[in-house]
């Protein structure tokens, strides 16, 4: 289940969007956007807070606190409902299409009478968008692509929300008397970036208490079907959950089968057939006699097929079975291997927590080094100045002894301009311990231009990491058009790391692209891009991407000891 904070964040963001598209005060809309970020990034659960307590959240004023309290008490915000009534639901849906947004959605509705995503697609194909000022053929192509992106992600849940729900389900079912094992499986266990539904497996002599417990959960909205071996529900967030209860002795075979992927399972079954065996969710059997050979543990099932255990993120039929047969499976990087985070933000720019709060939370994660990388001045809305950045550096030095075992690094997230240049001259950049450079604008530039700007950023001797390279936001904004192989080659040549941005809204790079980059010899940085203290836990998701891409600690610079990372960060000195 999504945190209550996240639900309220979505409502406040929607309220801000509706204020904007209905011609409301822009300052007021921005205030609610800020409040939305503040609530979403607040580390404590807001459930049960009154107006006074809510106002203690930085960025939440009295009016916002009253609306949140109204929602906590009644499950609705009257002011939001009134604005919703003024805008058809289909127009609100258009706001979510990448490339449209609130203002364009309202213009399309008022000027062309377009009141749904389907009508918008039809209007683009009929070349009607040219009737709206500022929209033309190229805009239409981008919006059509955005509609396709939204439809591809429709009905799928981001990894963080799916993981949070699955963890709650496993905890709740494990506590049921008689349950001996419980775990989630499916694409979530394989750490896919989005999840269609959640598969949960459990073992018990009597399945009835487990099935009853699932249907009685407070976030169960609908029971799709129930029986002695399988029960399916739909949660209040619209996520389908399938619970299967199997005998203890069949646990391993069931976990292999329901983890998947389908292609991986087909390969395993083919191997079984060639060996005169039959593999199913019930076990591995002798094909001729029907005698069960093994089924209790995953390791035993794989071993009976002549294979070592294969980590779930690898089970995509990308050569993992062949590598296992050769004894060449990698020792995958794990979250515990990360020694630090090289991309984080504070309230000096668009973060929600203070420098001290971010440092303390990072130290609690056991890091040996930690970088603060607030935005640079070319991202004008963040109002960064040389003086502010130097003052932060001085404050960071004052805090150097706050956590003896954690080294503090002063960095920045630079903006890669259309021509590949970055904020600040070389002499100023040389004062940073680490520089992350990212694209934050001009997403629509053509392929050649995007490729040139990123290669030039890689060639900058002061840029250590390229952040969220493709700029995508899952289901909301597609990747920029860029020759990735050319950029990867440049990154390998210049000793520039490519980030695996762990924000579940980004997960940028995709695992397929990380695989390509690794073949070029690229090194990676698995970072949180945290804008609040809870976000510092995001590397859990970036690690999933890294594992799906076969990465080891050798590939990940922030899994290295400090002295080795320090040598890597001397890129500017080595290239000077």
XYZ file of C-alpha atoms in Angstrom:
576
model
C 0.000 0.000 0.000
C 1.149 3.508 -0.754
C 1.940 5.614 2.299
C -0.800 7.999 3.355
C 1.771 10.755 2.834
C 2.065 9.784 -0.822
C -1.710 9.791 -1.336
C -1.980 13.269 0.175
C 0.966 14.416 -1.953
C -0.900 13.314 -5.094
C -4.068 15.131 -4.015
C -2.213 18.358 -3.249
C -0.367 18.171 -6.582
C -3.661 17.644 -8.384
C -5.105 20.644 -6.533
C -2.119 22.747 -7.623
C -2.548 21.605 -11.236
C -6.265 22.420 -11.216
C -5.618 25.862 -9.754
C -3.174 26.451 -12.578
C -5.364 25.312 -15.460
C -8.455 27.131 -14.195
C -6.554 30.417 -14.222
C -5.958 30.615 -10.490
C -3.128 32.472 -8.811
C 0.225 31.048 -9.975
C 1.860 31.761 -6.619
C -0.898 29.837 -4.848
C -0.451 26.882 -7.215
C 3.295 26.821 -6.553
C 2.665 26.934 -2.808
C 0.524 23.791 -3.021
C 3.159 22.105 -5.216
C 5.720 22.819 -2.524
C 3.371 21.500 0.150
C 2.824 18.342 -1.909
C 6.576 17.698 -2.042
C 6.904 18.455 1.654
C 4.231 15.956 2.684
C 5.522 13.277 0.321
C 9.043 13.672 1.629
C 8.129 13.891 5.310
C 9.687 10.915 7.132
C 6.865 10.497 9.656
C 3.423 9.099 8.814
C 0.884 11.939 8.871
C -1.959 9.602 9.871
C -3.536 10.961 13.049
C -1.899 14.401 12.870
C -4.048 17.435 13.636
C -3.773 20.858 11.994
C -1.196 22.073 14.494
C 1.032 19.028 13.989
C 0.710 19.231 10.208
C 1.859 22.851 10.267
C 5.115 21.692 11.829
C 6.035 20.059 8.505
C 8.316 22.563 6.724
C 6.484 23.931 3.695
C 2.958 23.244 4.995
C 0.939 26.318 5.928
C -2.315 26.633 7.822
C -4.614 26.459 4.773
C -2.869 23.347 3.456
C -2.856 21.749 6.894
C -6.604 22.293 7.191
C -7.189 20.599 3.828
C -5.014 17.650 4.829
C -6.843 17.342 8.142
C -10.136 17.417 6.236
C -8.962 14.520 4.095
C -7.744 12.566 7.120
C -11.159 12.999 8.759
C -13.538 12.686 5.795
C -11.549 11.062 2.979
C -12.101 14.074 0.699
C -11.090 17.712 0.206
C -14.094 19.866 -0.647
C -12.063 22.558 -2.419
C -10.491 19.901 -4.628
C -13.866 18.348 -5.411
C -15.205 21.754 -6.513
C -12.315 22.261 -8.925
C -12.695 18.720 -10.239
C -16.327 19.462 -11.005
C -15.271 22.353 -13.267
C -13.011 20.167 -15.403
C -14.210 16.951 -17.106
C -12.468 13.779 -15.940
C -11.137 13.184 -19.450
C -9.428 16.562 -19.468
C -7.836 15.783 -16.109
C -6.591 12.530 -17.664
C -5.054 14.517 -20.543
C -3.036 16.489 -18.008
C -1.117 13.296 -17.229
C -0.085 12.685 -20.831
C 3.648 13.375 -21.261
C 4.003 16.529 -23.336
C 0.571 17.953 -22.465
C 0.361 19.193 -18.886
C -2.343 21.336 -17.239
C -2.309 24.438 -19.428
C -2.266 22.593 -22.750
C -5.019 20.248 -21.587
C -7.287 23.188 -20.818
C -6.412 24.924 -24.119
C -7.234 21.764 -26.072
C -10.549 21.483 -24.254
C -11.534 25.125 -24.658
C -10.276 25.640 -28.229
C -11.030 22.267 -29.804
C -13.524 20.657 -27.444
C -11.167 17.705 -26.839
C -12.294 16.056 -23.619
C -10.435 12.719 -23.462
C -7.128 11.072 -24.276
C -8.743 9.091 -27.106
C -10.167 12.277 -28.644
C -6.740 13.879 -28.345
C -5.100 11.028 -30.294
C -7.783 11.286 -32.999
C -7.301 15.060 -33.260
C -3.550 14.659 -33.711
C -4.010 12.114 -36.477
C -6.471 14.499 -38.158
C -3.902 17.329 -37.858
C -6.276 19.500 -35.800
C -3.679 20.597 -33.244
C -2.379 23.283 -35.601
C -5.537 25.222 -34.747
C -4.168 25.769 -31.216
C -1.459 28.457 -30.893
C 1.934 26.953 -30.090
C 1.073 23.450 -31.257
C 2.049 21.935 -34.564
C 2.986 18.690 -36.266
C 6.104 18.100 -34.139
C 4.129 18.756 -30.941
C 1.508 16.281 -32.084
C 4.132 13.578 -32.665
C 5.523 14.079 -29.178
C 2.082 13.965 -27.580
C 1.193 10.775 -29.483
C 4.386 9.252 -28.145
C 3.378 10.427 -24.674
C -0.037 8.776 -25.019
C 1.681 5.523 -25.971
C 3.964 5.806 -22.945
C 1.003 6.347 -20.647
C -0.897 3.413 -22.131
C 2.117 1.134 -21.822
C 2.335 1.911 -18.118
C -1.419 1.792 -17.565
C -2.411 -0.724 -14.928
C 1.196 -1.143 -13.840
C 2.581 -0.069 -10.489
C 5.940 1.579 -9.835
C 8.480 -0.525 -8.014
C 8.404 1.410 -4.738
C 4.620 1.220 -4.317
C 4.585 -2.471 -5.277
C 7.442 -3.248 -2.879
C 5.787 -1.404 0.000
C 2.517 -3.263 -0.537
C 4.257 -6.629 -0.911
C 6.253 -6.095 2.280
C 3.037 -5.294 4.169
C 1.300 -8.358 2.749
C 4.148 -10.703 3.644
C 4.337 -9.294 7.181
C 0.572 -9.608 7.682
C 0.353 -13.160 6.324
C 3.469 -14.374 8.110
C 1.772 -13.406 11.371
C -1.219 -15.683 10.658
C -1.112 -18.807 12.883
C -0.137 -21.851 10.848
C 1.835 -19.965 8.185
C 5.304 -21.500 7.904
C 6.685 -19.544 4.938
C 5.641 -16.465 3.002
C 7.327 -14.438 0.240
C 6.454 -12.469 -2.858
C 7.391 -13.755 -6.304
C 6.698 -12.679 -9.888
C 8.134 -9.640 -11.650
C 8.502 -7.841 -8.318
C 10.985 -10.453 -7.102
C 12.826 -10.020 -10.397
C 12.882 -6.255 -9.706
C 11.159 -5.159 -12.900
C 10.730 -1.374 -12.987
C 6.930 -1.676 -12.993
C 4.679 -4.464 -11.764
C 1.366 -5.611 -13.236
C 0.164 -7.492 -10.155
C 1.675 -8.980 -7.014
C 2.185 -12.706 -6.563
C 2.503 -13.941 -2.984
C 3.335 -17.527 -1.991
C 2.804 -19.098 1.407
C 2.928 -22.531 2.991
C 0.549 -23.912 5.611
C -1.205 -27.167 6.435
C -4.532 -25.321 6.432
C -4.868 -22.540 3.852
C -8.216 -21.206 5.114
C -6.833 -18.805 7.778
C -4.440 -17.271 5.238
C -7.154 -16.762 2.641
C -9.451 -15.238 5.260
C -6.678 -12.922 6.473
C -6.025 -11.636 2.954
C -9.668 -10.845 2.229
C -10.044 -9.137 5.618
C -7.144 -6.714 5.205
C -8.255 -3.063 5.555
C -6.946 -2.209 2.090
C -8.793 -5.046 0.336
C -11.394 -3.354 -1.862
C -12.639 -6.358 -3.842
C -12.353 -10.127 -3.624
C -11.917 -11.314 -7.215
C -11.981 -14.993 -6.339
C -11.131 -17.290 -3.467
C -10.481 -20.990 -2.987
C -8.337 -23.428 -1.016
C -5.174 -22.899 -3.108
C -5.547 -19.389 -4.562
C -7.239 -16.148 -3.574
C -7.160 -12.934 -5.620
C -8.059 -9.468 -4.373
C -7.894 -5.910 -5.654
C -6.626 -3.282 -3.236
C -8.007 0.200 -2.684
C -5.199 1.407 -4.977
C -6.404 -0.912 -7.751
C -3.524 -3.401 -7.508
C -4.359 -7.083 -7.963
C -2.824 -9.484 -5.457
C -2.754 -13.251 -6.028
C -2.056 -15.418 -2.981
C -1.208 -19.075 -3.529
C -0.820 -21.496 -0.633
C 1.256 -24.577 -1.388
C 2.431 -27.565 0.682
C 5.712 -27.042 2.509
C 7.375 -29.773 0.443
C 6.548 -27.955 -2.834
C 7.828 -24.535 -1.791
C 10.978 -24.490 -3.955
C 9.326 -25.590 -7.200
C 6.465 -23.142 -6.691
C 8.855 -20.272 -5.995
C 10.840 -21.015 -9.161
C 7.671 -21.270 -11.262
C 5.877 -18.169 -9.964
C 9.005 -16.003 -9.944
C 9.482 -16.540 -13.693
C 10.142 -15.089 -16.116
C 8.144 -17.122 -18.594
C 11.123 -17.343 -20.970
C 13.445 -18.450 -18.156
C 10.962 -21.125 -17.065
C 10.615 -22.433 -20.624
C 14.393 -22.864 -20.781
C 14.350 -24.787 -17.480
C 11.505 -27.029 -18.623
C 13.304 -27.707 -21.891
C 16.416 -28.756 -19.950
C 14.238 -31.035 -17.818
C 12.642 -32.696 -20.840
C 16.060 -33.375 -22.387
C 17.083 -35.062 -19.131
C 13.975 -37.246 -19.078
C 12.329 -35.104 -16.407
C 9.258 -32.923 -16.049
C 9.293 -29.567 -14.218
C 6.173 -27.779 -12.950
C 5.078 -25.669 -10.013
C 4.566 -28.905 -8.094
C 8.115 -30.197 -8.422
C 10.673 -31.924 -10.639
C 9.497 -35.398 -11.640
C 10.812 -38.407 -13.482
C 8.921 -38.195 -16.787
C 8.496 -41.955 -17.125
C 7.617 -43.056 -13.594
C 6.078 -39.794 -12.351
C 8.190 -40.033 -9.201
C 8.874 -36.663 -7.567
C 12.617 -36.042 -7.443
C 12.781 -32.693 -5.688
C 10.588 -29.665 -4.948
C 11.296 -28.358 -1.435
C 13.956 -25.727 -2.134
C 14.868 -23.509 -5.077
C 18.537 -24.454 -4.790
C 17.603 -28.143 -4.925
C 15.475 -27.666 -8.050
C 18.274 -25.859 -9.879
C 20.875 -28.371 -8.650
C 18.804 -31.310 -9.924
C 18.961 -29.677 -13.368
C 22.742 -29.316 -13.110
C 22.639 -25.599 -12.349
C 23.662 -23.341 -9.469
C 20.921 -21.162 -7.960
C 20.241 -18.192 -10.258
C 19.373 -14.854 -8.632
C 15.808 -13.731 -9.511
C 16.823 -10.452 -11.243
C 18.829 -12.495 -13.755
C 15.933 -14.767 -14.721
C 15.049 -13.071 -18.015
C 16.568 -15.524 -20.538
C 19.458 -13.184 -21.299
C 22.073 -15.917 -21.207
C 21.905 -16.612 -17.474
C 21.323 -20.356 -17.888
C 24.181 -20.687 -20.339
C 26.452 -18.684 -18.009
C 25.382 -20.902 -15.103
C 26.287 -24.031 -17.060
C 29.747 -22.549 -17.726
C 30.166 -21.543 -14.079
C 30.305 -17.871 -15.082
C 27.405 -16.288 -13.203
C 28.477 -12.931 -11.745
C 28.539 -12.179 -8.030
C 25.950 -9.430 -8.216
C 26.364 -6.122 -6.448
C 24.047 -5.869 -3.419
C 22.637 -2.939 -1.491
C 24.938 -3.785 1.427
C 27.923 -3.276 -0.897
C 27.189 0.429 -1.401
C 29.607 2.537 0.626
C 28.089 5.903 -0.174
C 25.694 8.068 -2.180
C 27.039 10.566 -4.725
C 23.845 12.442 -5.733
C 21.613 14.066 -3.073
C 19.902 17.398 -2.420
C 19.073 19.585 0.569
C 16.698 22.477 1.197
C 19.345 24.831 -0.147
C 17.753 24.109 -3.530
C 14.776 21.806 -4.164
C 15.307 19.332 -1.330
C 13.043 19.197 1.704
C 15.499 18.387 4.498
C 18.359 20.349 5.990
C 21.992 19.526 5.394
C 22.247 18.146 8.909
C 19.167 15.947 8.536
C 20.401 14.457 5.285
C 23.858 13.773 6.725
C 22.454 12.110 9.846
C 20.174 9.854 7.793
C 23.025 8.895 5.472
C 25.217 8.042 8.472
C 22.459 5.821 9.855
C 22.672 3.821 6.620
C 26.269 2.966 7.486
C 27.898 4.877 4.634
C 31.623 5.600 4.695
C 31.260 8.613 2.385
C 28.368 10.855 1.399
C 28.065 13.637 -1.182
C 25.759 16.640 -1.105
C 25.123 17.777 -4.695
C 22.688 20.673 -4.759
C 21.723 22.258 -8.058
C 23.921 24.761 -9.866
C 22.879 28.273 -11.039
C 21.816 27.501 -14.601
C 18.706 25.835 -13.175
C 17.397 29.322 -12.510
C 14.368 28.420 -10.400
C 16.710 27.051 -7.691
C 18.319 30.498 -7.255
C 21.791 29.146 -6.610
C 24.686 31.590 -6.289
C 28.425 31.243 -5.796
C 28.052 32.648 -2.303
C 25.373 30.121 -1.282
C 27.425 27.211 -2.569
C 30.611 28.360 -0.845
C 28.708 28.883 2.411
C 27.392 25.318 2.169
C 30.925 24.071 1.600
C 32.103 25.852 4.722
C 29.214 24.436 6.735
C 30.013 20.944 5.450
C 33.571 21.338 6.687
C 32.255 22.356 10.090
C 30.187 19.160 10.158
C 33.098 16.957 9.112
C 33.417 15.391 12.567
C 29.680 14.911 13.122
C 29.949 11.246 12.110
C 33.524 10.039 12.427
C 33.139 7.039 10.163
C 31.557 8.955 7.270
C 33.535 11.267 4.985
C 31.530 14.264 3.719
C 31.966 15.291 0.090
C 30.899 18.635 -1.292
C 29.497 18.332 -4.774
C 26.967 19.782 -7.152
C 24.535 18.660 -9.816
C 25.454 20.660 -12.880
C 23.156 21.393 -15.804
C 24.245 20.204 -19.228
C 23.366 23.029 -21.593
C 22.184 22.552 -25.199
C 25.790 22.850 -26.371
C 27.194 20.548 -23.692
C 28.628 23.259 -21.455
C 27.951 23.270 -17.706
C 27.484 25.843 -14.954
C 30.537 27.606 -13.519
C 34.025 28.034 -14.950
C 36.757 25.442 -14.488
C 38.407 27.231 -11.580
C 35.176 27.173 -9.565
C 34.414 23.560 -10.485
C 37.845 22.466 -9.293
C 36.758 23.211 -5.722
C 34.148 20.434 -5.672
C 34.850 16.886 -4.556
C 32.383 15.442 -7.047
C 30.356 16.858 -9.940
C 27.260 15.177 -11.342
C 26.071 16.632 -14.662
C 22.526 16.136 -15.927
C 20.163 17.267 -18.669
C 17.328 19.369 -17.243
C 16.073 21.215 -20.317
C 15.783 21.157 -24.135
C 14.456 17.599 -24.053
C 13.162 17.935 -27.609
C 16.519 18.562 -29.301
C 17.338 16.197 -32.164
C 19.444 13.057 -31.859
C 22.692 14.578 -33.079
C 22.383 17.574 -30.770
C 21.589 15.452 -27.699
C 24.469 13.115 -28.469
C 26.947 15.976 -28.915
C 25.906 17.703 -25.672
C 26.315 14.524 -23.610
C 29.645 13.586 -25.182
C 30.938 17.089 -24.492
C 29.826 16.778 -20.872
C 31.710 13.469 -20.602
C 34.798 15.197 -22.004
C 34.670 17.916 -19.350
C 37.519 17.062 -16.948
C 35.463 18.290 -13.970
C 32.414 16.074 -14.634
C 32.646 12.767 -12.780
C 29.124 11.349 -13.238
C 26.383 11.809 -15.847
C 23.087 11.862 -13.923
C 19.773 10.364 -15.141
C 21.154 10.244 -18.669
C 17.944 9.763 -20.688
C 15.856 12.094 -18.423
C 12.878 9.747 -18.575
C 10.110 9.621 -15.980
C 8.352 6.286 -16.124
C 4.919 6.654 -17.717
C 5.201 10.455 -17.734
C 8.114 11.468 -19.940
C 9.950 9.414 -22.514
C 13.717 9.339 -22.940
C 15.500 11.943 -25.001
C 16.565 10.862 -28.487
C 20.274 10.104 -28.190
C 22.864 7.719 -29.623
C 23.505 5.851 -26.398
C 26.345 3.760 -27.755
C 28.249 6.902 -28.771
C 27.756 8.376 -25.293
C 28.762 5.129 -23.602
C 31.921 4.968 -25.701
C 32.753 8.560 -24.704
C 32.092 7.836 -21.024
C 34.400 4.808 -21.099
C 37.091 6.760 -22.950
C 37.009 9.743 -20.575
C 36.565 7.825 -17.319
C 33.129 9.319 -16.649
C 30.660 7.215 -14.663
C 27.044 6.865 -15.761
C 24.438 7.072 -13.033
C 21.801 4.483 -12.277
C 19.319 6.929 -10.805
C 17.436 4.965 -8.136
C 14.360 7.168 -7.919
C 11.514 4.748 -8.727
C 9.967 7.426 -10.945
C 13.134 7.424 -13.078
C 15.223 4.230 -12.794
C 17.412 5.821 -15.407
C 19.290 4.042 -17.015
C 17.073 1.084 -17.869
C 18.625 -2.314 -17.205
C 18.846 -3.037 -20.952
C 20.871 0.142 -21.462
C 23.117 -0.599 -18.466
C 23.952 -3.931 -20.121
C 24.935 -2.074 -23.298
C 26.997 0.463 -21.384
C 28.846 -2.270 -19.502
C 29.932 -3.814 -22.791
C 31.594 -0.478 -23.605
C 33.546 -0.606 -20.326
C 31.496 2.075 -18.520
C 31.533 2.362 -14.724
C 28.359 3.246 -12.833
C 27.197 5.155 -9.771
C 24.027 3.902 -8.063
C 22.580 7.038 -6.458
C 19.391 8.033 -4.696
C 18.957 11.557 -6.153
C 17.346 12.079 -2.741
C 15.341 15.241 -2.126
C 14.176 14.146 1.356
C 15.467 11.811 4.043
C 13.169 8.859 3.083
C 14.556 9.029 -0.457
C 17.980 7.964 0.799
C 16.565 4.420 0.837
C 15.949 4.541 -2.943
C 19.178 2.670 -3.856
C 17.213 -0.492 -3.075
C 15.566 0.008 -6.475
C 18.718 1.066 -8.316
C 20.395 -2.096 -7.050
C 17.550 -4.071 -8.643
C 18.336 -2.441 -12.003
C 22.055 -3.106 -11.528
C 21.447 -6.764 -10.720
C 19.198 -7.180 -13.754
C 22.147 -5.798 -15.757
C 24.629 -8.304 -14.272
C 26.702 -5.651 -12.445
C 29.266 -6.504 -9.787
C 31.028 -4.297 -7.230
C 33.816 -3.840 -9.776
C 31.363 -1.977 -12.028
C 29.979 0.402 -9.366
C 32.191 3.251 -8.169
C 30.256 3.904 -4.960
C 30.749 0.278 -3.951
C 34.507 0.946 -3.919
C 36.599 1.832 -0.839
C 37.220 5.542 -0.390
C 40.845 5.493 -1.574
C 39.881 3.841 -4.855
C 36.946 6.207 -5.380
C 39.221 9.126 -4.570
C 41.554 8.111 -7.411
C 38.559 7.892 -9.766
C 37.434 11.383 -8.780
C 40.859 12.760 -9.724
C 39.691 12.698 -13.350
C 40.372 16.438 -13.687
C 43.918 16.124 -12.359
C 44.691 13.078 -14.497
C 43.386 14.806 -17.653
C 44.824 18.258 -16.944
